[in-house]
Structures are given as structure tokens and as C-alpha cells.
């Protein structure tokens, strides 16, 4: 029997040649592949695609986990920035209050507190190696400005206006860093609370800046025209940030803000700032004010530094209460994003690494059973063709009685292979019956010729 009579034909592995053209021809003649090769192909191709898709899913989830992990560290970095900003604001206020009175103990206390927060910030920045290019540049600028604190502090008594400006510049750089980190960390549910928190922090800084400028004016007797312009610009920025917050913030956050940032202290502070602006000298009065001579300026600013500090601190406290709620919201969102991404990664990995072995085992069991059935059918058919049927024919010719019943091929399944085995049994049975009938007919014809003779 020729090799083409083998079950399934030649597979892609039957060639001994290393010729690429020969392999190409074998691949193109896939109809002649062995059944094992065909089964392996139809089973492995989907499994390979599933493994690739699963790997891509795991890679995506892992990327998300890393992204949210970085975002979580940046949120912590932002917290430290806010602490330093708060310390610098307190030191700026102290500098404004001490511009006309020596208070070494109070100055030393707030400066030590600021130095401690700056040291912690630099340590946190050193641990954050995931800063993008813009954030790295913003940190370098902010750190450079923090390095000038020593020079700024030396100007408390000699040039308080310059000292206040130096603190404001440092805070501006830190808030720019805060904004840059916020944009880098924004992901999913982090975007809205991060932007809302930035608006509240920026508004708080404007209130603190106004506090320092007005305190300088109280100590001097009035604010200068330049300081009045600064106050107007600061109020405009504060209003813009509050409007941004109320327009873009979540309803629950806006509702919290409206319920918290209200009261007579808010109104009183606004009135005192307006009074300081309105009291600013003009014309010749402005010239005298710029030289430090307040005797010929407008009516001295009749505001108590203690009272103004009280309403300013109260206003700042209310803004900070809203900020604290937003900080918690940012932390919760960051933790949830990281947790969900981690859960997604675990689930994807578990499904992939449990489903693939199960699929491979299932494919192996089914292929093994199918190949076993086909092998039994092949062996049974060959045995019938080579031995059983020829033996039956020989027995018939020898005059022996031969039964038309056949031994079934040992394939007991009911699917297509089992049906094919039963069909072959029927063919075998019919062949034996026809052989018996032919032998009987030959015997009868022989008897007729004998009788005729």
C-alpha cells in the first residue's frame, strides 16, 4: 500500500529536507498534513492569540498600576508642598508683623518650623524619581527660591517690602510646582479633586498675601499705591479662582465651600482690605508715602493689626477646612485607582494563568481521544482488509460455514468517528453477506451443471 493511504496523509514534519521551498510547499499543501498536525494547528493558533491578548492585557494593567503608584507618590509630594507653603505663609505674616517691632523669639520659632518642612520636602523630592521634565524644572526653580530664604530673612527689619516679595516669589514657585505635579498625577477620578484643590490653595494664598500687605500698611500707617495695586490684583485672582472652583467643582464640594466659607469674619476681612486700598495715598501723598514719610499722607490707616489678623486667620482657616476635605478626596481617589488597578492585574493574571493550562489540558484530552478513536478505526479497517475478510472468503471457498455477523471495530463513541466505525462494520457485514451469497450461487450453478450432465 502506498504512503498516500496513511490516515491523514503527510504532515509538515514529514520532510527531511531543509530546503525553504520544500517547507513552503508542505505548508501550502495543508490538506495533506497529518491529523495530529491539523489538530495542533487549530488548537494552538487560538491559544497563542489568547496568550498574546492576555499578555497585552496584563501589560496594560501593570502599566496602570505603575502609573497610579507614581500618581500616589506625587499626591504625597503635593501634601508636603502644601505644608511648606503654609509654613512660608505663616513666616511671611510674621515678617510683616515684625517689620516695625523686634520679636526675635517668634521669628526664630516660625523660621525653625519652616526649615523643618523644607528639609522634609527636599527629602520627599529626592525619593521621587518619576518626575517628568516639566515637573523637574518646576522643582529646580522652587528649590532655588527656597535656597534664598536666608537672604529674605535678613531683610525683615531693613527692607520688609522686599522680604514679603521674596516669600511670595517662593510660594508662587511652589504653587507652580504643585500645579505641574497635579497635571502629571491627573488620572481618572484624580482630575477633578486635584484641580479643585489647586483652586482653593491658590485662593488661600491670595488671602495670605493680602494679609501680609495690609499688615505692612498698618505698621507704616497706610499701604503704598503700588501695594494697593497688588491688593486689587490679588483680589481679582482670588475671585477668579473661586469662580473656577464653583463652576468646575463637583456639586458636593461647591456646597461644602458655600456652607464653610461664610460668616461675618469673611465680610469684615473684605471690608478691611477695601479700606486699606481706599486709604492708599494719591498724588503728592503718594510721593511722601514712597519716601517713607507718612506724616503728610492721607489719614492713617485706622485698622487694628490684631483684629485684622484674627479675621484673616479665621478666613484662611475656613478655606483650609475645605482644602482638607479635598485632600482626603484626592487621597481616597488615588488609593481607589491604585487598588482597582492592582485588582485588575491580579484578576487578569489569574484568569490567564489558570485558563491557559486548563485549555491546554482540554485540548490534549480531546485530541488524545480523537486520535485514539481514529487509530482504532484505522487498525480495525486494515485488519479487516488484510486478514478477516480474506480469511472469511477462504473459509467460504473451503466450504466452511461463515457467519455474516462481524466483530465491531473497538470505537464506542457516538460522534462522527464512532459513526464512521459503525458504517465500516456495516460495509464489512455486507461484504461477508455478499461473499456468502456468491458462494451459494456458485454452488447452485455447479449443481445445475452436474444435473444437466
CSV table of C-alpha atoms in Angstrom, one decimal:
chain,number,residue,atom,x,y,z
A,1,UNK,CA,0.0,0.0,0.0
A,2,UNK,CA,1.4,3.4,-0.9
A,3,UNK,CA,2.2,6.1,1.7
A,4,UNK,CA,-0.7,8.2,0.5
A,5,UNK,CA,-3.0,5.6,2.0
A,6,UNK,CA,-1.9,6.5,5.5
A,7,UNK,CA,-4.6,8.2,7.7
A,8,UNK,CA,-4.3,12.0,7.5
A,9,UNK,CA,-1.5,11.9,4.9
A,10,UNK,CA,1.8,13.6,5.3
A,11,UNK,CA,2.3,16.3,7.9
A,12,UNK,CA,4.5,19.3,7.8
A,13,UNK,CA,7.2,17.4,9.7
A,14,UNK,CA,7.5,14.5,7.3
A,15,UNK,CA,10.1,16.2,5.1
A,16,UNK,CA,13.8,15.6,5.8
A,17,UNK,CA,14.9,18.5,3.6
A,18,UNK,CA,16.0,21.8,5.0
A,19,UNK,CA,15.1,23.5,1.7
A,20,UNK,CA,12.8,26.5,2.4
A,21,UNK,CA,10.9,25.9,-0.8
A,22,UNK,CA,10.1,22.4,0.3
A,23,UNK,CA,8.8,23.7,3.6
A,24,UNK,CA,6.7,26.3,1.7
A,25,UNK,CA,5.2,23.6,-0.5
A,26,UNK,CA,4.4,21.5,2.6
A,27,UNK,CA,2.7,24.4,4.3
A,28,UNK,CA,0.7,25.2,1.2
A,29,UNK,CA,-0.4,21.6,1.0
A,30,UNK,CA,-2.1,21.7,4.4
A,31,UNK,CA,-4.8,19.3,3.3
A,32,UNK,CA,-2.2,16.5,3.3
A,33,UNK,CA,-1.0,17.3,6.8
A,34,UNK,CA,-1.3,14.5,9.4
A,35,UNK,CA,-4.4,14.7,11.7
A,36,UNK,CA,-2.1,15.4,14.7
A,37,UNK,CA,-0.6,18.4,12.9
A,38,UNK,CA,-4.0,19.7,11.9
A,39,UNK,CA,-5.4,19.3,15.4
A,40,UNK,CA,-2.3,21.0,16.9
A,41,UNK,CA,-2.7,23.9,14.4
A,42,UNK,CA,-6.4,24.6,15.1
A,43,UNK,CA,-5.9,24.3,18.8
A,44,UNK,CA,-2.6,26.2,19.2
A,45,UNK,CA,-3.4,29.2,17.0
A,46,UNK,CA,-6.4,30.4,19.2
A,47,UNK,CA,-4.4,29.6,22.3
A,48,UNK,CA,-1.4,31.6,21.0
A,49,UNK,CA,-3.7,34.6,20.2
A,50,UNK,CA,-5.4,34.2,23.6
A,51,UNK,CA,-2.0,34.2,25.3
A,52,UNK,CA,-0.9,37.3,23.4
A,53,UNK,CA,-4.1,39.2,24.2
A,54,UNK,CA,-3.8,38.1,27.8
A,55,UNK,CA,-0.2,39.2,27.9
A,56,UNK,CA,-1.2,42.6,26.5
A,57,UNK,CA,-4.0,42.9,29.0
A,58,UNK,CA,-1.6,42.1,31.9
A,59,UNK,CA,0.9,44.6,30.5
A,60,UNK,CA,-1.8,47.3,30.3
A,61,UNK,CA,-2.9,46.6,33.8
A,62,UNK,CA,0.7,46.6,35.0
A,63,UNK,CA,1.3,49.9,33.3
A,64,UNK,CA,-1.8,51.3,35.0
A,65,UNK,CA,-0.6,50.0,38.4
A,66,UNK,CA,2.7,51.7,37.9
A,67,UNK,CA,1.0,54.9,36.7
A,68,UNK,CA,-1.3,55.1,39.7
A,69,UNK,CA,1.6,54.2,42.0
A,70,UNK,CA,3.5,57.2,40.7
A,71,UNK,CA,0.4,59.3,41.0
A,72,UNK,CA,0.0,58.3,44.6
A,73,UNK,CA,3.6,59.3,45.4
A,74,UNK,CA,3.0,62.6,43.6
A,75,UNK,CA,-0.1,63.2,45.7
A,76,UNK,CA,2.1,62.7,48.8
A,77,UNK,CA,4.6,65.1,47.4
A,78,UNK,CA,1.9,67.6,46.9
A,79,UNK,CA,0.9,67.3,50.5
A,80,UNK,CA,4.4,68.2,51.5
A,81,UNK,CA,4.4,71.2,49.2
A,82,UNK,CA,1.2,72.4,50.8
A,83,UNK,CA,2.8,72.1,54.3
A,84,UNK,CA,5.8,74.2,53.1
A,85,UNK,CA,3.5,76.8,51.5
A,86,UNK,CA,1.6,77.1,54.8
A,87,UNK,CA,4.8,77.5,56.8
A,88,UNK,CA,6.1,80.2,54.4
A,89,UNK,CA,2.8,82.0,54.6
A,90,UNK,CA,3.0,82.0,58.4
A,91,UNK,CA,6.6,83.2,58.2
A,92,UNK,CA,5.6,86.0,55.7
A,93,UNK,CA,2.8,87.1,58.1
A,94,UNK,CA,5.3,87.1,61.0
A,95,UNK,CA,7.7,89.2,58.9
A,96,UNK,CA,5.0,91.7,58.1
A,97,UNK,CA,4.1,92.0,61.8
A,98,UNK,CA,7.8,92.3,62.9
A,99,UNK,CA,8.6,95.0,60.3
A,100,UNK,CA,8.4,97.7,63.0
A,101,UNK,CA,9.0,95.7,66.1
A,102,UNK,CA,11.7,93.2,67.0
A,103,UNK,CA,10.4,89.8,68.0
A,104,UNK,CA,13.3,87.5,67.8
A,105,UNK,CA,11.7,84.6,69.7
A,106,UNK,CA,8.6,84.5,67.4
A,107,UNK,CA,10.8,84.9,64.3
A,108,UNK,CA,13.1,82.1,65.3
A,109,UNK,CA,10.2,79.8,66.1
A,110,UNK,CA,8.5,80.2,62.7
A,111,UNK,CA,11.8,80.0,60.9
A,112,UNK,CA,12.7,76.7,62.5
A,113,UNK,CA,9.3,75.3,61.6
A,114,UNK,CA,9.7,76.4,58.0
A,115,UNK,CA,13.2,74.9,57.8
A,116,UNK,CA,11.9,71.6,59.1
A,117,UNK,CA,9.2,71.5,56.4
A,118,UNK,CA,11.6,72.5,53.7
A,119,UNK,CA,14.0,69.7,54.8
A,120,UNK,CA,11.2,67.2,54.6
A,121,UNK,CA,10.1,68.4,51.2
A,122,UNK,CA,13.6,68.0,49.8
A,123,UNK,CA,13.8,64.5,51.2
A,124,UNK,CA,10.5,63.7,49.6
A,125,UNK,CA,11.6,65.2,46.3
A,126,UNK,CA,14.8,63.1,46.4
A,127,UNK,CA,12.6,59.9,46.7
A,128,UNK,CA,10.5,60.9,43.7
A,129,UNK,CA,12.5,59.9,40.6
A,130,UNK,CA,9.4,59.7,38.4
A,131,UNK,CA,9.0,63.5,37.9
A,132,UNK,CA,8.6,64.4,34.2
A,133,UNK,CA,10.7,67.1,32.5
A,134,UNK,CA,8.3,69.9,33.4
A,135,UNK,CA,7.9,68.9,37.0
A,136,UNK,CA,11.7,68.5,37.3
A,137,UNK,CA,12.2,72.0,36.0
A,138,UNK,CA,9.5,73.4,38.3
A,139,UNK,CA,11.1,71.7,41.3
A,140,UNK,CA,14.5,73.1,40.4
A,141,UNK,CA,13.1,76.6,40.3
A,142,UNK,CA,11.2,76.2,43.6
A,143,UNK,CA,14.2,74.7,45.3
A,144,UNK,CA,16.4,77.6,44.1
A,145,UNK,CA,13.9,80.0,45.5
A,146,UNK,CA,13.8,78.1,48.8
A,147,UNK,CA,17.6,78.5,48.9
A,148,UNK,CA,17.2,82.2,49.2
A,149,UNK,CA,15.3,82.1,52.5
A,150,UNK,CA,18.4,83.1,54.4
A,151,UNK,CA,18.7,86.3,52.4
A,152,UNK,CA,15.0,87.0,52.7
A,153,UNK,CA,15.0,86.7,56.4
A,154,UNK,CA,17.9,89.2,56.7
A,155,UNK,CA,15.5,91.8,55.2
A,156,UNK,CA,12.8,91.6,57.8
A,157,UNK,CA,13.9,94.8,59.5
A,158,UNK,CA,15.9,96.6,56.8
A,159,UNK,CA,13.6,96.0,53.8
A,160,UNK,CA,10.3,94.3,54.8
A,161,UNK,CA,8.7,95.0,51.4
A,162,UNK,CA,11.4,93.1,49.7
A,163,UNK,CA,11.1,90.3,52.3
A,164,UNK,CA,7.4,90.0,51.7
A,165,UNK,CA,8.0,89.9,47.9
A,166,UNK,CA,10.7,87.2,48.4
A,167,UNK,CA,8.3,85.0,50.4
A,168,UNK,CA,5.6,85.5,47.7
A,169,UNK,CA,8.0,84.5,44.9
A,170,UNK,CA,8.9,81.3,46.8
A,171,UNK,CA,5.3,80.5,47.3
A,172,UNK,CA,4.5,81.2,43.7
A,173,UNK,CA,7.2,78.8,42.6
A,174,UNK,CA,5.9,76.1,44.9
A,175,UNK,CA,2.4,76.5,43.7
A,176,UNK,CA,3.6,76.3,40.1
A,177,UNK,CA,5.3,73.0,41.1
A,178,UNK,CA,2.1,71.9,42.8
A,179,UNK,CA,0.1,72.7,39.6
A,180,UNK,CA,2.7,70.9,37.4
A,181,UNK,CA,2.6,67.8,39.6
A,182,UNK,CA,-1.2,67.9,39.6
A,183,UNK,CA,-1.2,67.7,35.8
A,184,UNK,CA,1.3,64.8,35.9
A,185,UNK,CA,-0.7,62.9,38.5
A,186,UNK,CA,-4.1,63.5,36.9
A,187,UNK,CA,-5.6,60.2,36.1
A,188,UNK,CA,-9.2,59.0,36.1
A,189,UNK,CA,-11.0,60.3,39.2
A,190,UNK,CA,-8.0,62.3,40.4
A,191,UNK,CA,-8.5,65.1,37.8
A,192,UNK,CA,-11.5,67.0,39.3
A,193,UNK,CA,-10.5,66.9,43.0
A,194,UNK,CA,-6.9,67.8,42.1
A,195,UNK,CA,-7.9,70.9,40.1
A,196,UNK,CA,-10.5,71.9,42.8
A,197,UNK,CA,-7.8,71.6,45.5
A,198,UNK,CA,-5.4,73.8,43.5
A,199,UNK,CA,-8.1,76.5,43.1
A,200,UNK,CA,-8.7,76.5,46.9
A,201,UNK,CA,-5.0,76.6,47.7
A,202,UNK,CA,-4.5,79.5,45.2
A,203,UNK,CA,-7.4,81.4,46.8
A,204,UNK,CA,-5.9,80.8,50.3
A,205,UNK,CA,-2.5,82.1,49.1
A,206,UNK,CA,-4.2,85.3,47.8
A,207,UNK,CA,-5.8,85.9,51.2
A,208,UNK,CA,-2.5,85.3,53.0
A,209,UNK,CA,-0.7,87.7,50.6
A,210,UNK,CA,-3.3,90.3,51.2
A,211,UNK,CA,-2.9,89.8,54.9
A,212,UNK,CA,0.9,90.5,54.7
A,213,UNK,CA,0.5,93.6,52.6
A,214,UNK,CA,-2.2,95.1,54.8
A,215,UNK,CA,-0.1,94.3,57.9
A,216,UNK,CA,2.8,96.2,56.3
A,217,UNK,CA,0.4,99.1,55.6
A,218,UNK,CA,-0.9,99.1,59.2
A,219,UNK,CA,2.7,99.2,60.6
A,220,UNK,CA,3.6,102.0,58.1
A,221,UNK,CA,0.3,104.0,58.5
A,222,UNK,CA,-1.0,103.2,55.0
A,223,UNK,CA,-0.3,101.0,52.1
A,224,UNK,CA,1.5,102.5,49.1
A,225,UNK,CA,-0.2,102.9,45.8
A,226,UNK,CA,1.9,100.0,44.4
A,227,UNK,CA,0.7,97.9,47.3
A,228,UNK,CA,-2.9,99.0,46.7
A,229,UNK,CA,-2.5,97.8,43.1
A,230,UNK,CA,-1.1,94.5,44.4
A,231,UNK,CA,-4.1,94.1,46.6
A,232,UNK,CA,-6.6,94.8,43.8
A,233,UNK,CA,-4.8,92.3,41.5
A,234,UNK,CA,-4.7,89.7,44.3
A,235,UNK,CA,-8.5,90.2,44.9
A,236,UNK,CA,-9.1,89.7,41.2
A,237,UNK,CA,-7.1,86.5,41.2
A,238,UNK,CA,-8.9,85.3,44.3
A,239,UNK,CA,-12.3,85.9,42.7
A,240,UNK,CA,-11.2,84.1,39.5
A,241,UNK,CA,-10.1,81.0,41.4
A,242,UNK,CA,-13.2,80.9,43.5
A,243,UNK,CA,-15.3,81.3,40.3
A,244,UNK,CA,-13.3,78.5,38.7
A,245,UNK,CA,-13.9,76.3,41.7
A,246,UNK,CA,-17.7,76.9,41.9
A,247,UNK,CA,-18.0,76.5,38.1
A,248,UNK,CA,-15.9,73.4,37.6
A,249,UNK,CA,-16.0,71.7,41.0
A,250,UNK,CA,-18.3,68.8,42.0
A,251,UNK,CA,-21.6,69.9,43.4
A,252,UNK,CA,-20.8,68.4,46.8
A,253,UNK,CA,-17.5,70.3,47.0
A,254,UNK,CA,-19.1,73.5,46.0
A,255,UNK,CA,-21.9,73.0,48.5
A,256,UNK,CA,-19.3,72.4,51.2
A,257,UNK,CA,-17.4,75.6,50.2
A,258,UNK,CA,-20.6,77.7,50.4
A,259,UNK,CA,-21.5,76.3,53.8
A,260,UNK,CA,-18.0,76.7,55.2
A,261,UNK,CA,-16.6,79.9,53.7
A,262,UNK,CA,-19.2,82.3,55.1
A,263,UNK,CA,-19.8,84.5,58.1
A,264,UNK,CA,-19.1,87.9,59.5
A,265,UNK,CA,-15.4,87.4,59.6
A,266,UNK,CA,-15.3,86.9,55.9
A,267,UNK,CA,-17.2,90.1,55.3
A,268,UNK,CA,-15.1,92.0,57.9
A,269,UNK,CA,-11.9,90.9,56.3
A,270,UNK,CA,-13.0,92.0,52.8
A,271,UNK,CA,-14.1,95.4,54.2
A,272,UNK,CA,-10.7,95.9,55.9
A,273,UNK,CA,-8.9,95.1,52.7
A,274,UNK,CA,-11.1,97.5,50.8
A,275,UNK,CA,-10.4,100.2,53.5
A,276,UNK,CA,-6.7,99.7,53.1
A,277,UNK,CA,-6.9,100.1,49.3
A,278,UNK,CA,-9.2,103.2,49.6
A,279,UNK,CA,-6.8,104.7,52.2
A,280,UNK,CA,-3.8,104.5,49.8
A,281,UNK,CA,-2.3,108.0,49.2
A,282,UNK,CA,-2.5,109.6,45.8
A,283,UNK,CA,-0.5,112.4,44.1
A,284,UNK,CA,1.8,114.3,46.5
A,285,UNK,CA,0.7,112.0,49.2
A,286,UNK,CA,1.9,109.0,47.2
A,287,UNK,CA,5.3,110.7,46.8
A,288,UNK,CA,5.6,111.2,50.5
A,289,UNK,CA,4.5,107.7,51.2
A,290,UNK,CA,7.1,106.3,48.8
A,291,UNK,CA,9.8,108.1,50.7
A,292,UNK,CA,8.6,106.6,54.0
A,293,UNK,CA,7.1,109.9,55.2
A,294,UNK,CA,3.6,109.2,56.3
A,295,UNK,CA,3.1,112.5,58.2
A,296,UNK,CA,1.8,114.2,55.1
A,297,UNK,CA,-0.1,111.3,53.5
A,298,UNK,CA,-3.8,110.6,53.8
A,299,UNK,CA,-5.5,109.7,57.1
A,300,UNK,CA,-3.5,107.0,58.9
A,301,UNK,CA,-4.9,103.5,58.4
A,302,UNK,CA,-7.2,103.0,61.4
A,303,UNK,CA,-7.1,99.2,61.5
A,304,UNK,CA,-6.1,97.1,64.4
A,305,UNK,CA,-3.4,94.6,63.4
A,306,UNK,CA,-4.7,92.2,66.0
A,307,UNK,CA,-8.3,92.4,64.7
A,308,UNK,CA,-7.2,92.2,61.1
A,309,UNK,CA,-5.1,89.2,61.9
A,310,UNK,CA,-8.0,87.5,63.6
A,311,UNK,CA,-10.4,87.8,60.7
A,312,UNK,CA,-7.7,86.9,58.2
A,313,UNK,CA,-6.7,83.8,60.1
A,314,UNK,CA,-10.4,82.8,60.5
A,315,UNK,CA,-11.0,83.2,56.8
A,316,UNK,CA,-7.8,81.2,56.0
A,317,UNK,CA,-8.9,78.5,58.4
A,318,UNK,CA,-12.2,78.2,56.6
A,319,UNK,CA,-10.5,77.8,53.2
A,320,UNK,CA,-8.2,75.3,54.7
A,321,UNK,CA,-11.1,73.3,56.1
A,322,UNK,CA,-12.4,72.9,52.5
A,323,UNK,CA,-8.9,72.1,51.3
A,324,UNK,CA,-8.5,69.4,53.9
A,325,UNK,CA,-11.7,67.7,52.7
A,326,UNK,CA,-10.4,67.9,49.1
A,327,UNK,CA,-7.1,66.5,50.2
A,328,UNK,CA,-8.8,63.5,51.7
A,329,UNK,CA,-10.9,63.1,48.5
A,330,UNK,CA,-7.7,63.2,46.4
A,331,UNK,CA,-6.1,60.5,48.6
A,332,UNK,CA,-9.2,58.3,48.5
A,333,UNK,CA,-9.4,58.6,44.7
A,334,UNK,CA,-5.7,57.8,44.4
A,335,UNK,CA,-5.9,54.8,46.7
A,336,UNK,CA,-9.0,53.5,44.9
A,337,UNK,CA,-7.4,53.9,41.5
A,338,UNK,CA,-4.3,52.0,42.6
A,339,UNK,CA,-6.3,49.3,44.4
A,340,UNK,CA,-8.6,48.8,41.4
A,341,UNK,CA,-5.6,48.6,39.0
A,342,UNK,CA,-3.9,46.1,41.3
A,343,UNK,CA,-7.1,44.0,41.5
A,344,UNK,CA,-7.5,44.2,37.7
A,345,UNK,CA,-3.9,43.0,37.3
A,346,UNK,CA,-4.4,40.1,39.7
A,347,UNK,CA,-7.6,39.1,38.0
A,348,UNK,CA,-6.1,39.2,34.5
A,349,UNK,CA,-3.1,37.2,35.6
A,350,UNK,CA,-5.2,34.7,37.5
A,351,UNK,CA,-7.5,34.2,34.5
A,352,UNK,CA,-4.7,33.9,32.0
A,353,UNK,CA,-2.5,31.5,34.0
A,354,UNK,CA,-5.4,29.3,35.1
A,355,UNK,CA,-7.3,29.3,31.8
A,356,UNK,CA,-4.3,28.6,29.5
A,357,UNK,CA,-3.3,25.3,31.3
A,358,UNK,CA,-6.9,24.3,31.5
A,359,UNK,CA,-7.3,24.9,27.8
A,360,UNK,CA,-4.1,23.0,27.0
A,361,UNK,CA,-5.2,20.0,29.1
A,362,UNK,CA,-8.7,20.1,27.5
A,363,UNK,CA,-7.2,20.2,24.0
A,364,UNK,CA,-4.8,17.4,24.9
A,365,UNK,CA,-7.5,15.2,26.2
A,366,UNK,CA,-9.8,15.8,23.3
A,367,UNK,CA,-7.0,15.3,20.7
A,368,UNK,CA,-5.8,12.2,22.5
A,369,UNK,CA,-9.3,10.7,22.5
A,370,UNK,CA,-9.9,11.6,18.9
A,371,UNK,CA,-6.6,10.3,17.7
A,372,UNK,CA,-7.1,7.1,19.7
A,373,UNK,CA,-10.5,6.6,18.1
A,374,UNK,CA,-9.2,7.2,14.6
A,375,UNK,CA,-6.2,5.0,15.3
A,376,UNK,CA,-8.5,2.2,16.4
A,377,UNK,CA,-10.7,2.7,13.3
A,378,UNK,CA,-7.6,2.6,11.1
A,379,UNK,CA,-6.2,-0.5,12.7
A,380,UNK,CA,-9.6,-2.2,12.6
A,381,UNK,CA,-10.1,-1.4,8.9
A,382,UNK,CA,-6.7,-2.6,8.0
A,383,UNK,CA,-7.2,-5.8,10.0
A,384,UNK,CA,-10.5,-6.4,8.2
A,385,UNK,CA,-9.0,-5.7,4.8
A,386,UNK,CA,-5.8,-7.7,5.3
A,387,UNK,CA,-7.0,-10.6,7.5
A,388,UNK,CA,-10.6,-11.0,8.5
A,389,UNK,CA,-12.3,-10.6,5.1
A,390,UNK,CA,-9.7,-12.6,3.2
A,391,UNK,CA,-9.9,-15.4,5.8
A,392,UNK,CA,-13.8,-15.4,5.5
A,393,UNK,CA,-13.5,-15.7,1.7
A,394,UNK,CA,-11.0,-18.5,2.1
A,395,UNK,CA,-13.4,-20.3,4.6
A,396,UNK,CA,-16.3,-19.9,2.2
A,397,UNK,CA,-14.3,-21.3,-0.7
A,398,UNK,CA,-13.3,-24.2,1.5
A,399,UNK,CA,-16.9,-25.0,2.1
A,400,UNK,CA,-16.9,-23.9,5.7
A,401,UNK,CA,-19.9,-22.2,7.2
A,402,UNK,CA,-19.2,-18.4,7.6
A,403,UNK,CA,-21.4,-16.1,9.7
A,404,UNK,CA,-22.3,-12.7,8.3
A,405,UNK,CA,-22.0,-11.2,11.8
A,406,UNK,CA,-18.8,-9.2,12.3
A,407,UNK,CA,-16.7,-8.2,15.3
A,408,UNK,CA,-17.3,-4.4,15.7
A,409,UNK,CA,-14.3,-2.1,15.4
A,410,UNK,CA,-13.5,-1.1,19.0
A,411,UNK,CA,-14.7,2.5,18.8
A,412,UNK,CA,-17.6,3.0,21.2
A,413,UNK,CA,-18.2,6.8,20.8
A,414,UNK,CA,-21.3,8.2,19.2
A,415,UNK,CA,-19.7,11.1,17.4
A,416,UNK,CA,-18.6,11.2,13.8
A,417,UNK,CA,-15.6,8.8,14.3
A,418,UNK,CA,-17.9,6.3,16.1
A,419,UNK,CA,-20.5,6.6,13.3
A,420,UNK,CA,-17.7,6.0,10.7
A,421,UNK,CA,-16.7,2.9,12.6
A,422,UNK,CA,-20.3,1.6,12.6
A,423,UNK,CA,-20.5,2.4,8.9
A,424,UNK,CA,-17.4,0.3,8.3
A,425,UNK,CA,-18.9,-2.5,10.3
A,426,UNK,CA,-21.9,-2.4,8.0
A,427,UNK,CA,-19.7,-2.5,5.0
A,428,UNK,CA,-17.8,-5.4,6.5
A,429,UNK,CA,-21.0,-7.2,7.2
A,430,UNK,CA,-22.4,-6.6,3.7
A,431,UNK,CA,-19.1,-7.8,2.2
A,432,UNK,CA,-19.3,-11.1,4.1
A,433,UNK,CA,-23.0,-11.5,3.2
A,434,UNK,CA,-22.3,-10.9,-0.5
A,435,UNK,CA,-19.4,-13.4,-0.3
A,436,UNK,CA,-21.6,-16.0,1.2
A,437,UNK,CA,-24.4,-15.3,-1.4
A,438,UNK,CA,-21.9,-15.6,-4.2
A,439,UNK,CA,-20.5,-18.8,-2.8
A,440,UNK,CA,-24.1,-20.2,-2.5
A,441,UNK,CA,-24.9,-19.1,-6.1
A,442,UNK,CA,-21.7,-20.7,-7.4
A,443,UNK,CA,-22.7,-23.9,-5.6
A,444,UNK,CA,-26.1,-23.9,-7.1
A,445,UNK,CA,-24.8,-23.3,-10.6
A,446,UNK,CA,-22.4,-26.1,-10.1
A,447,UNK,CA,-25.3,-28.4,-9.0
A,448,UNK,CA,-27.3,-27.4,-12.1
A,449,UNK,CA,-24.4,-28.2,-14.4
A,450,UNK,CA,-23.9,-31.5,-12.6
A,451,UNK,CA,-27.6,-32.4,-13.1
A,452,UNK,CA,-27.5,-31.4,-16.7
A,453,UNK,CA,-24.5,-33.5,-17.4
